[in-house]
Amino acid sequence: MVNKKTKFVSKDIMKTSIKGAFLKLNPKYMTKNPVMFVVEIGFIICLLLAFFPNLIYDGSDNASKYNMLVSIILFITLLFANFAESVAEGRGKAQAETLKKTKKDTKARKILDDGKEIEISSNDLKKGDVVLVKVGEIIPNDGEIIEGIASIDESAITGESAPVTKESGGDFSSVTGGTLVVSDWIKVRISSDPGESFLDKMISLVEGASRQKTPNEIALNTLLVSLTIIFLIVIITLYPIANYSNVKISVSTLIALMVCLIPTTIGALLSAIGIAGMDRVTRFNVIAMSGKAVEACGDVDTMILDKTGTITFGNRLASDFINVDGIDKSDLIEYAMISSLKDDTPEGKSTVELAKKLGSKVNPADYEDASFVEFTASSKMSGIDLKNGVMIRKGSGEAIIKFITERGGDIPSDLQAKVESISKLGGTPLVVCVDNVIYGIIYLKDTVKPGLSQRFERLRKIGIKTIMCTGDNPLTAATIAAEAGVDGYIAECKPEDKIEAIKKEQALGKIVAMTGDGTNDAPALAQADVGIAMNSGTSSAKEAANMVDLDSDPTKILEVIEIGKQLLITRGSLTTFSIANDIAKYFAIIPAIFTLAIPQMKVLNIMGLNSPSSAIISALIFNAIIIPCLIPLAMKGVKYEPMSASKMLGKNMLIYGLGGVICPFIGIKLIDILVFPLLGVLGIWRRLNEIYKKI
């Protein structure tokens, strides 16, 4: 579905974003962002004063020019703010267009109650209808397979080209509308009404049409509004104070001061940060049902993980070779490999791979003419018959013991004990014999996915507790938990045990995340603060969760958690940077306003700005251009590294706090150097001097 390497801003996104920046100037829309709405009101007032300077006359002959210049800069500030949001939305809409191409009005074979078939439009299907889908046909809507088995191409949704097998019953019966049946046939019971399918929800969410502000976003927006109101009060009270000090301040200067002091930077980027957070999750092929779900990922304290498929591969693979007394281990390895050369099962392939790793010199070409004996439920063993009559077998302990006994062979005294020890650890013992001699055991176990222990350690550094759930016995669970590096485990776990584990953690004030794919996982997914369902899972699991992984990779939860953390860090970092900016702008504008009337305030002009007018204009320009400069950071997110909260706070305060103070000092000074000559040409820089001479 998503190209993870798409350009930051394509030509199409750029065009739509520029158009969107102008369309969003509508005051009705701007009221949704109170901070920028205040800027828009300031722009309108300055624009009116540019054409009608006598409305509020301040004694200057150049008021129109100055007011026009301020209004232009404010207009550009608004455009940059709207552009940031439009870019974020544009990236989402580009993804939505790809999905819309998948959503087609197709024909569906609806099966009536009497068994007859009628052909209707997929848009006319209702929840509960049963349809027949044959090879080469598009599944018309979401549903559950009630009959049949088929390979289904889900590349339109997931981006994965390899077909997946779906069948009735179990946890892999769910199908998604818009996917293609590439083999056989299936009967599907439709589980959603028109316009409510998974694809419809994806399109809506990706477009941002149904995006709601998250709790943290609402809280921060409230803070920004409060700061704006405070600075408005400051500006209003500043005017009479200035008059008392014989300082006449123009309305445009007051508006410029207000715009520079209110948190316009974060106000402009706040919505874009939220949209970009969901966009990053989507580009990871995870659909978040709300921005709240993504945000909650950033606050997760505990992760509940299934063992099979998440921590382990789910296939029992060869882990070790255990020889019996009197047999050399190298001989066991050699014969185990020979017995598995033509065995295409995961057990057989893993046996060959492990033997090679341990130095086996067996050449497969030497055994091409040998006869392979397949595993059957009755024999419980497989193997190979060599041309010289030698029979090599591997299988369950019981089957091999019976095979050896029938041929008059001896059973090693230590065999039973070694078989039982492997079984107690939750492994599967495959006994290997050659003719009537037992050589040893192939130890099969559910293998932990590589690199997981390092990733769990990474999570541990940021304070996230991991709990593994498994149906294995306590001894097996403890062994796998130790190997994987999880913090805890629940052995012999039932579905209700997962819910209890989640409730227990939540009772301690923890935010809990978990993954699942089956109907039995649905209650736990609903109970968890962050529930990630697999796209291959049942409809009930996907409905109960607040996130769906299109790739059906349970380990994806680890990346999603980090994306959530990154979203919160990005928002916090840019808020810190925005507020820190005000310090520099304060030192730029306040001295500019009062220095001529109160010479003692010249000491505050630490940047050495050339004139009052150039100082105000420079601060205003910097306030505008910093917004597009920060758009890439808002889109990409601040780089996230696992560390303690205190260390992370210290680092961000150093980079975005101190950096937010230093950057404007440099930027405003450089802009002032460029702007001052221009204002001289326009005759604006003398404006304040003229005013103060008249006082």
XYZ file of C-alpha atoms in Angstrom:
695
model
C 0.000 0.000 0.000
C 2.639 2.502 1.000
C 6.003 3.281 -0.441
C 8.169 3.884 2.569
C 10.732 5.737 0.468
C 8.456 8.359 -1.027
C 9.764 11.893 -1.442
C 9.249 14.334 1.399
C 7.166 16.626 -0.843
C 6.297 15.651 -4.408
C 5.297 18.173 -7.097
C 1.618 17.248 -6.706
C 1.738 17.635 -2.920
C 3.521 20.986 -3.334
C 0.787 22.271 -5.683
C -2.081 21.125 -3.461
C -0.318 22.452 -0.341
C 0.144 25.939 -1.838
C -3.515 25.963 -2.877
C -4.533 24.680 0.576
C -2.480 27.417 2.283
C -4.686 30.079 0.638
C -7.969 28.193 1.102
C -7.308 27.771 4.828
C -7.218 31.569 5.224
C -10.994 31.369 5.539
C -11.735 32.808 9.024
C -14.239 30.015 9.610
C -11.388 27.503 9.299
C -8.826 29.652 11.103
C -10.954 29.770 14.254
C -9.974 26.115 14.781
C -6.446 27.388 15.503
C -6.948 30.303 17.933
C -3.272 31.336 17.944
C -3.110 31.788 14.180
C -6.599 33.314 14.156
C -5.245 36.115 16.342
C -2.467 36.604 13.760
C -5.103 36.798 10.998
C -7.034 39.476 12.884
C -3.765 41.393 13.301
C -3.146 41.079 9.555
C -6.615 42.446 8.710
C -6.151 45.444 11.049
C -2.700 46.249 9.612
C -4.033 45.922 6.073
C -6.873 48.357 6.828
C -4.409 50.812 8.378
C -2.199 50.528 5.295
C -5.036 51.832 3.114
C -6.709 54.014 5.720
C -3.886 55.260 7.989
C -6.089 58.038 9.406
C -8.323 55.495 11.140
C -5.771 55.409 13.941
C -3.295 58.211 13.156
C 0.082 57.951 14.923
C 1.737 61.129 13.616
C 3.893 59.551 10.896
C 3.966 60.427 7.215
C 5.151 56.897 6.384
C 2.510 54.980 8.329
C 0.955 53.429 5.209
C 4.256 51.953 4.047
C 5.072 50.597 7.488
C 1.575 49.149 8.011
C 1.644 47.554 4.566
C 5.033 45.974 5.246
C 3.824 44.551 8.589
C 0.615 43.240 7.000
C 2.582 41.532 4.191
C 4.835 39.768 6.713
C 1.804 38.691 8.766
C 0.119 37.392 5.604
C 3.229 35.346 4.757
C 3.263 34.017 8.343
C -0.322 32.797 7.909
C 0.497 31.186 4.566
C 3.511 29.378 6.013
C 1.418 28.085 8.931
C -1.341 26.844 6.622
C 1.265 25.399 4.247
C 2.729 23.275 7.072
C -0.659 21.732 7.787
C -1.423 21.326 4.073
C 1.858 19.451 3.482
C 1.023 17.021 6.288
C -2.496 16.538 4.925
C -1.213 16.272 1.359
C 1.049 13.355 2.205
C -1.926 11.572 3.730
C -4.197 12.363 0.792
C -1.590 10.978 -1.623
C -1.798 7.672 0.238
C -5.595 7.870 0.207
C -5.642 8.250 -3.585
C -3.706 4.993 -3.890
C -6.303 3.283 -1.710
C -9.218 4.811 -3.648
C -7.905 3.179 -6.816
C -8.265 -0.152 -5.016
C -11.849 0.584 -4.013
C -13.892 -0.164 -7.110
C -17.545 -0.782 -7.717
C -17.354 -4.461 -8.592
C -19.992 -7.089 -9.310
C -20.765 -9.600 -6.591
C -22.368 -13.044 -6.708
C -24.892 -12.841 -3.885
C -26.219 -16.213 -2.701
C -29.905 -16.132 -1.770
C -31.526 -18.188 0.979
C -32.739 -20.750 -1.578
C -29.192 -21.222 -2.867
C -29.652 -19.247 -6.099
C -27.034 -16.739 -7.262
C -27.789 -13.191 -8.376
C -25.316 -10.585 -9.631
C -25.483 -7.222 -7.861
C -23.243 -4.212 -7.354
C -20.812 -4.425 -4.426
C -22.237 -1.088 -3.198
C -25.617 -2.787 -2.695
C -24.258 -5.479 -0.380
C -25.364 -5.336 3.241
C -24.008 -6.788 6.444
C -24.943 -10.482 6.675
C -25.129 -11.117 2.907
C -23.308 -14.195 1.587
C -21.323 -13.952 -1.651
C -19.359 -16.403 -3.786
C -15.950 -15.232 -4.982
C -14.077 -17.255 -7.625
C -10.491 -17.181 -8.866
C -9.571 -13.888 -10.558
C -12.369 -11.932 -8.856
C -12.208 -9.042 -6.392
C -13.664 -9.611 -2.928
C -16.521 -7.050 -2.911
C -16.457 -6.114 0.804
C -15.080 -7.111 4.207
C -16.237 -10.403 5.596
C -15.570 -13.844 7.059
C -14.985 -16.977 4.980
C -17.715 -19.490 5.828
C -16.785 -22.092 3.209
C -13.763 -22.900 1.057
C -10.053 -22.123 0.998
C -8.177 -19.789 -1.346
C -4.967 -17.869 -1.947
C -5.621 -14.132 -1.780
C -3.511 -11.306 -3.172
C -3.603 -8.488 -0.578
C -0.912 -6.336 -2.214
C -3.405 -3.531 -2.856
C -3.817 -3.167 0.896
C -0.535 -4.348 2.393
C 1.961 -3.821 -0.407
C 3.080 -7.456 0.021
C 3.097 -9.286 -3.322
C 3.072 -12.849 -1.928
C -0.490 -14.281 -1.730
C -1.808 -15.437 1.647
C -3.948 -18.494 2.289
C -7.336 -17.891 3.911
C -9.867 -20.539 4.922
C -13.058 -20.926 6.904
C -12.764 -21.329 10.653
C -9.857 -20.344 12.864
C -8.079 -17.008 13.039
C -7.352 -16.632 9.328
C -10.881 -16.441 7.968
C -11.142 -12.660 7.696
C -10.944 -11.081 4.222
C -10.752 -7.447 3.161
C -12.758 -5.839 0.385
C -10.656 -4.862 -2.634
C -8.323 -7.886 -2.422
C -8.011 -10.458 -5.225
C -8.691 -14.219 -5.120
C -5.866 -15.878 -7.097
C -6.810 -19.540 -6.605
C -9.849 -21.705 -5.844
C -13.085 -20.158 -4.477
C -14.599 -18.983 -1.194
C -17.983 -18.117 0.245
C -17.880 -14.916 2.287
C -20.375 -13.557 4.799
C -20.228 -9.752 4.538
C -19.410 -8.093 7.883
C -19.824 -4.381 7.048
C -22.321 -2.103 5.348
C -21.389 0.057 2.324
C -19.093 2.932 3.279
C -18.074 1.227 6.533
C -15.527 -1.253 5.239
C -11.958 -1.446 6.454
C -10.812 0.198 3.214
C -13.303 3.061 3.684
C -12.027 3.624 7.229
C -8.435 3.553 5.990
C -9.157 6.171 3.323
C -10.937 8.420 5.805
C -8.207 8.131 8.420
C -5.314 8.532 6.005
C -6.931 11.612 4.444
C -7.274 13.087 7.878
C -10.974 13.677 7.385
C -11.876 11.952 10.605
C -8.806 13.074 12.562
C -9.715 14.292 16.015
C -7.387 16.190 18.277
C -5.715 13.974 20.854
C -5.978 14.672 24.615
C -2.368 15.910 24.741
C -2.929 18.058 21.665
C -6.048 19.583 23.242
C -4.170 20.242 26.498
C -1.272 21.903 24.668
C -3.678 23.931 22.532
C -5.360 25.150 25.740
C -1.950 26.220 27.066
C -1.167 28.068 23.844
C -4.524 29.859 23.959
C -3.863 30.829 27.600
C -0.433 32.244 26.686
C -2.004 34.147 23.791
C -4.625 35.702 26.082
C -1.928 36.657 28.610
C 0.165 38.393 25.934
C -2.939 40.131 24.565
C -3.538 41.553 28.024
C 0.133 42.571 28.204
C -0.111 44.370 24.860
C -3.343 46.135 25.816
C -1.863 47.335 29.128
C 1.397 48.313 27.429
C -0.297 51.062 25.420
C -1.374 53.285 28.376
C 1.916 52.600 30.138
C 3.766 53.789 27.049
C 1.599 56.904 26.817
C 2.374 57.680 30.440
C 6.082 57.430 29.545
C 5.557 59.783 26.593
C 6.080 56.898 24.151
C 3.606 56.770 21.302
C 3.324 53.209 19.960
C 1.565 52.548 16.675
C -1.087 49.853 16.400
C 1.021 47.989 13.826
C 3.978 47.908 16.211
C 1.766 46.564 18.991
C 0.420 43.890 16.636
C 3.968 43.005 15.558
C 4.994 42.727 19.212
C 1.978 40.577 19.989
C 2.562 38.213 17.034
C 6.213 37.807 17.969
C 5.479 37.066 21.625
C 2.541 34.664 21.291
C 3.551 31.044 20.489
C 2.974 31.326 16.729
C 5.671 28.776 15.797
C 4.202 25.829 17.685
C 0.685 27.129 16.982
C 1.433 26.878 13.261
C 3.010 23.426 13.498
C 0.833 21.745 16.152
C -1.725 20.289 13.754
C 0.983 19.277 11.265
C 2.879 17.369 13.985
C -0.251 15.353 14.854
C -1.064 14.552 11.221
C 2.573 13.633 10.509
C 2.575 11.255 13.502
C -0.313 9.291 12.023
C 1.363 9.492 8.620
C 4.553 7.862 9.987
C 2.494 5.036 11.475
C 0.636 4.566 8.180
C 3.889 4.448 6.219
C 4.824 1.562 8.502
C 1.732 -0.228 7.162
C -0.139 0.245 10.429
C -3.548 1.893 10.378
C -4.346 3.850 13.534
C -8.062 4.261 14.170
C -7.385 7.578 15.880
C -4.600 9.994 16.710
C -5.256 9.153 20.363
C -4.061 5.594 19.698
C -0.745 6.846 18.252
C -0.307 9.231 21.155
C -1.102 6.493 23.672
C 1.751 4.462 22.161
C 4.120 7.141 23.377
C 2.878 6.690 26.956
C 2.973 2.867 27.041
C 4.472 1.407 30.228
C 3.703 -2.295 29.734
C 3.580 -4.561 26.663
C 1.685 -7.863 26.662
C 3.095 -10.118 23.947
C 2.082 -13.533 22.642
C 4.952 -15.985 22.433
C 4.063 -17.717 19.186
C 4.538 -15.542 16.134
C 5.658 -12.536 18.139
C 8.621 -13.643 20.234
C 9.156 -16.970 18.477
C 8.705 -18.045 14.866
C 5.955 -20.476 15.736
C 7.789 -23.331 13.999
C 9.780 -25.892 15.929
C 13.286 -25.756 14.513
C 16.443 -27.757 15.175
C 18.325 -26.291 18.099
C 20.838 -28.974 19.106
C 22.011 -32.560 18.563
C 22.229 -34.780 21.649
C 24.124 -38.061 21.204
C 23.520 -41.141 23.336
C 26.319 -42.857 25.250
C 28.837 -44.622 23.056
C 28.049 -42.565 19.929
C 30.198 -39.751 18.581
C 28.251 -36.509 18.169
C 29.727 -35.870 14.719
C 28.264 -39.181 13.503
C 24.849 -38.166 14.872
C 25.061 -34.812 13.087
C 26.025 -36.485 9.808
C 23.173 -39.014 9.836
C 20.638 -36.429 11.050
C 21.554 -34.260 8.078
C 21.342 -37.160 5.607
C 17.883 -38.089 6.930
C 16.710 -34.495 6.346
C 18.192 -33.791 2.906
C 14.876 -34.395 1.122
C 12.669 -33.224 3.989
C 11.085 -29.884 2.972
C 9.391 -29.280 6.315
C 10.706 -26.447 8.553
C 12.080 -29.158 10.890
C 13.969 -30.837 8.076
C 15.392 -27.636 6.593
C 16.481 -26.374 10.007
C 18.213 -29.696 10.741
C 20.265 -29.364 7.554
C 21.126 -25.722 8.302
C 22.185 -26.502 11.879
C 24.310 -29.453 10.738
C 26.104 -27.221 8.234
C 26.741 -24.633 10.945
C 28.269 -27.318 13.140
C 30.666 -28.339 10.381
C 28.973 -31.272 8.620
C 30.738 -32.190 5.371
C 27.830 -34.156 3.877
C 27.466 -33.503 0.142
C 23.762 -33.529 -0.870
C 24.694 -34.537 -4.430
C 25.906 -37.929 -3.115
C 22.379 -38.811 -1.988
C 20.271 -37.669 -4.945
C 19.462 -41.274 -5.912
C 18.384 -42.222 -2.378
C 14.700 -42.895 -1.617
C 12.937 -40.476 0.703
C 10.473 -41.887 3.219
C 7.788 -39.303 4.042
C 6.361 -38.732 7.491
C 2.905 -40.185 8.088
C 0.563 -39.971 11.047
C 0.681 -43.730 11.455
C 4.474 -44.204 11.260
C 5.402 -40.950 13.093
C 8.789 -40.910 11.422
C 10.528 -40.038 8.178
C 13.916 -40.759 6.677
C 15.882 -42.004 3.728
C 16.814 -45.390 2.233
C 20.275 -45.467 0.696
C 21.144 -47.512 -2.388
C 23.333 -49.833 -0.328
C 20.280 -50.780 1.754
C 21.057 -48.632 4.827
C 17.914 -47.189 6.422
C 18.186 -43.866 8.250
C 15.162 -42.749 10.254
C 14.131 -39.875 12.526
C 10.906 -39.613 14.469
C 9.209 -39.716 17.847
C 10.824 -41.724 20.642
C 8.035 -44.301 20.663
C 8.109 -44.830 16.891
C 11.902 -45.231 16.710
C 12.020 -47.570 19.735
C 9.376 -49.765 18.077
C 11.302 -49.634 14.771
C 14.563 -50.694 16.488
C 12.931 -53.385 18.621
C 11.364 -55.044 15.560
C 14.864 -55.287 14.059
C 16.459 -56.745 17.157
C 18.406 -53.640 18.087
C 19.230 -52.370 21.597
C 17.764 -49.328 23.268
C 20.429 -47.084 24.894
C 19.987 -46.827 28.647
C 20.213 -43.001 28.654
C 17.769 -42.442 25.753
C 14.566 -42.200 27.789
C 16.016 -39.726 30.290
C 17.289 -37.440 27.523
C 13.948 -37.586 25.675
C 12.075 -36.657 28.867
C 14.422 -33.752 29.696
C 13.818 -32.216 26.249
C 10.048 -32.666 26.631
C 10.083 -30.967 30.046
C 11.767 -27.925 28.466
C 8.896 -27.699 25.979
C 10.989 -28.994 23.102
C 10.295 -31.798 20.648
C 12.750 -34.735 20.603
C 13.335 -36.472 17.255
C 15.264 -39.712 17.725
C 17.715 -40.654 14.948
C 18.639 -44.235 14.091
C 20.633 -45.997 11.392
C 19.315 -49.555 10.705
C 19.009 -51.004 14.237
C 21.314 -48.544 16.069
C 20.088 -45.376 17.819
C 22.553 -42.486 17.475
C 20.837 -39.711 19.420
C 18.248 -36.952 19.394
C 17.512 -33.858 17.347
C 16.326 -31.179 19.790
C 13.540 -29.128 18.179
C 12.278 -25.986 19.827
C 10.302 -22.890 19.009
C 13.122 -20.499 18.170
C 13.246 -16.929 19.455
C 13.396 -14.380 16.625
C 16.892 -12.940 16.186
C 17.579 -9.489 17.615
C 14.560 -9.491 19.936
C 16.608 -9.564 23.132
C 18.380 -6.356 22.019
C 15.060 -4.718 21.208
C 13.589 -5.675 24.574
C 16.690 -4.225 26.202
C 16.051 -1.042 24.195
C 12.497 -0.921 25.563
C 13.752 -1.576 29.080
C 15.987 1.519 28.830
C 12.953 3.701 28.258
C 11.064 2.119 31.125
C 8.715 -0.243 29.245
C 7.959 -3.578 30.925
C 7.455 -6.615 28.645
C 5.309 -9.628 29.607
C 5.154 -12.790 27.483
C 1.959 -14.865 27.347
C 2.198 -18.528 26.372
C 0.259 -21.741 26.672
C 3.498 -23.646 27.429
C 4.285 -25.140 30.807
C 6.122 -22.922 33.348
C 9.503 -24.546 32.687
C 9.301 -23.965 28.927
C 7.956 -20.462 29.427
C 10.831 -19.595 31.771
C 13.401 -20.915 29.277
C 12.023 -18.886 26.340
C 11.484 -15.789 28.506
C 15.123 -15.895 29.609
C 16.335 -16.343 26.026
C 14.143 -13.541 24.666
C 14.972 -11.176 27.516
C 11.405 -10.272 28.537
C 10.735 -8.940 32.025
C 8.032 -11.446 32.926
C 5.848 -14.255 31.593
C 2.487 -15.918 32.090
C 2.638 -19.697 31.558
C -0.330 -21.879 30.567
C -2.047 -18.626 29.628
C -5.748 -18.585 28.715
C -7.577 -15.655 27.022
C -9.051 -14.530 30.333
C -5.564 -14.528 31.871
C -4.500 -11.847 29.362
C -7.398 -9.630 30.420
C -6.508 -10.116 34.088
C -2.860 -9.253 33.366
C -3.912 -6.061 31.546
C -6.302 -5.039 34.332
C -3.634 -5.680 36.960
C -1.175 -3.376 35.197
C -3.827 -0.723 34.580
C -4.767 -0.785 38.253
C -1.181 0.298 38.948
C -1.669 3.299 36.665
C 0.154 1.751 33.709
C -0.657 2.236 30.007
C -0.817 -1.227 28.413
C -0.300 -2.337 24.800
C -0.844 -5.775 23.277
C -1.187 -7.555 19.958
C -3.599 -10.266 18.854
C -5.284 -11.813 15.829
C -7.934 -14.231 17.031
C -11.516 -13.913 18.214
C -10.334 -14.993 21.655
C -7.954 -12.003 21.685
C -10.742 -9.460 21.034
C -11.692 -8.852 24.713
C -8.040 -8.307 25.679
C -7.450 -5.995 22.679
C -10.466 -3.944 23.731
C -9.255 -3.811 27.347
C -5.723 -2.675 26.435
C -4.997 1.037 26.017
C -3.244 0.230 22.725
C -4.515 -2.842 20.893
C -2.860 -3.841 17.610
C -4.740 -6.443 15.574
C -3.240 -8.382 12.711
C -4.812 -7.804 9.301
C -4.785 -11.584 8.792
C -6.860 -12.012 11.944
C -10.598 -12.114 12.507
C -12.986 -9.189 12.040
C -13.825 -9.180 15.746
C -10.135 -8.727 16.616
C -9.779 -5.811 14.171
C -12.953 -4.155 15.457
C -11.817 -4.466 19.085
C -8.345 -3.017 18.419
C -7.499 0.635 17.828
C -4.694 -0.200 15.398
C -4.404 -2.716 12.552
C -1.090 -4.029 11.218
C -1.486 -4.616 7.490
C 1.655 -6.792 7.342
C 0.378 -8.988 10.192
C 3.760 -8.803 11.897
C 3.252 -8.963 15.683
C 6.718 -7.530 16.365
C 5.561 -4.310 14.648
C 4.294 -3.186 18.055
C 7.892 -2.391 19.005
C 8.254 0.116 16.134
C 4.803 1.601 16.735
C 5.677 2.320 20.375
C 8.805 4.176 19.282
C 6.809 6.205 16.722
C 4.395 7.196 19.511
C 7.328 8.245 21.703
C 8.762 10.216 18.801
C 5.446 12.058 18.316
C 5.356 13.206 21.942
C 9.043 14.184 21.909
C 8.629 16.141 18.661
C 5.668 18.079 20.009
C 7.464 18.828 23.287
C 10.733 19.795 21.586
C 9.130 22.227 19.138
C 7.007 23.731 21.921
C 10.182 24.354 23.931
C 11.869 25.845 20.858
C 8.883 28.108 20.129
C 8.622 29.518 23.641
C 12.421 29.956 23.868
C 12.246 32.053 20.668
C 10.188 34.669 22.524
C 13.143 35.586 24.719
C 15.199 36.783 21.755
C 12.224 38.541 20.156
C 11.591 40.338 23.444
C 15.150 41.735 23.400
C 14.650 42.778 19.784
C 11.307 44.618 19.998
C 11.008 46.063 23.513
C 14.233 48.145 23.236
C 13.112 49.218 19.747
C 9.891 50.631 21.152
C 11.236 52.432 24.201
C 14.925 53.290 23.611
C 14.355 56.656 21.900
C 12.110 57.888 24.710
C 13.955 56.087 27.474
C 17.673 56.010 26.536
C 18.497 53.816 29.534
C 16.750 50.905 27.801
C 19.437 50.893 25.130
C 21.312 48.415 27.328
C 18.668 45.815 26.391
C 19.570 46.136 22.693
C 22.206 43.416 23.094
C 21.930 42.443 19.427
C 22.966 45.933 18.340
C 20.085 46.291 15.877
C 20.320 49.261 13.534
C 16.995 51.007 14.115
C 13.676 50.548 15.910
C 11.814 49.879 12.676
C 14.376 47.379 11.351
C 14.380 45.584 14.728
C 10.599 45.131 14.680
C 10.495 44.114 11.012
C 13.456 41.711 11.451
C 11.837 39.988 14.435
C 8.594 39.693 12.490
C 10.347 38.236 9.425
C 12.231 35.720 11.570
C 8.955 34.740 13.220
C 7.550 33.969 9.762
C 10.462 32.144 8.115
C 11.195 29.875 11.094
C 7.877 28.080 10.429
C 8.780 26.576 6.993
C 12.288 25.878 8.293
C 10.789 23.614 10.958
C 8.300 21.823 8.667
C 10.757 18.995 7.737
C 11.448 18.373 11.437
C 7.714 18.350 12.210
C 7.107 15.866 9.378
C 10.062 13.585 10.059
C 9.983 13.877 13.848
C 12.761 14.490 16.337
C 15.230 11.592 16.400
C 14.342 9.226 19.205
C 16.916 7.441 21.343
C 16.102 5.277 24.392
C 17.133 7.000 27.628
C 15.730 7.967 30.995
C 13.109 10.711 31.176
C 15.416 13.066 33.092
C 18.265 12.598 30.622
C 15.906 13.080 27.672
C 14.522 16.266 29.233
C 18.024 17.628 29.820
C 19.090 16.859 26.253
C 16.009 18.443 24.694
C 16.287 21.530 26.909
C 19.882 21.930 25.793
C 19.151 21.495 22.071
C 15.692 23.048 21.713
C 15.649 25.283 24.791
C 19.073 26.860 24.568
C 19.061 26.462 20.771
C 15.672 28.170 20.655
C 17.214 31.175 22.443
C 20.446 31.402 20.435
C 18.943 30.784 16.961
C 16.707 33.914 16.905
C 19.517 36.136 18.188
C 21.624 35.124 15.194
C 18.717 35.070 12.742
C 17.244 38.457 13.710
C 20.676 40.108 13.588
C 21.371 38.740 10.078
C 17.914 39.797 8.845
C 18.412 43.260 10.383
C 21.640 43.726 8.402
C 19.724 42.961 5.193
C 16.501 44.790 6.050
C 17.931 48.098 7.334
C 19.108 49.385 3.901
C 15.734 48.435 2.373
C 13.842 50.369 5.028
C 16.137 53.329 4.377
C 15.138 53.286 0.722
C 11.458 53.208 1.729
C 12.037 55.914 4.325
C 10.504 53.781 7.061
C 13.495 53.574 9.386
C 13.176 57.326 10.122
C 9.561 56.931 11.099
C 9.956 56.392 14.819
C 12.526 59.179 15.057
C 9.989 61.580 13.518
C 7.342 60.471 15.969
C 9.554 60.887 18.994
C 10.711 64.341 17.820
C 7.061 65.437 17.833
C 6.510 64.201 21.383
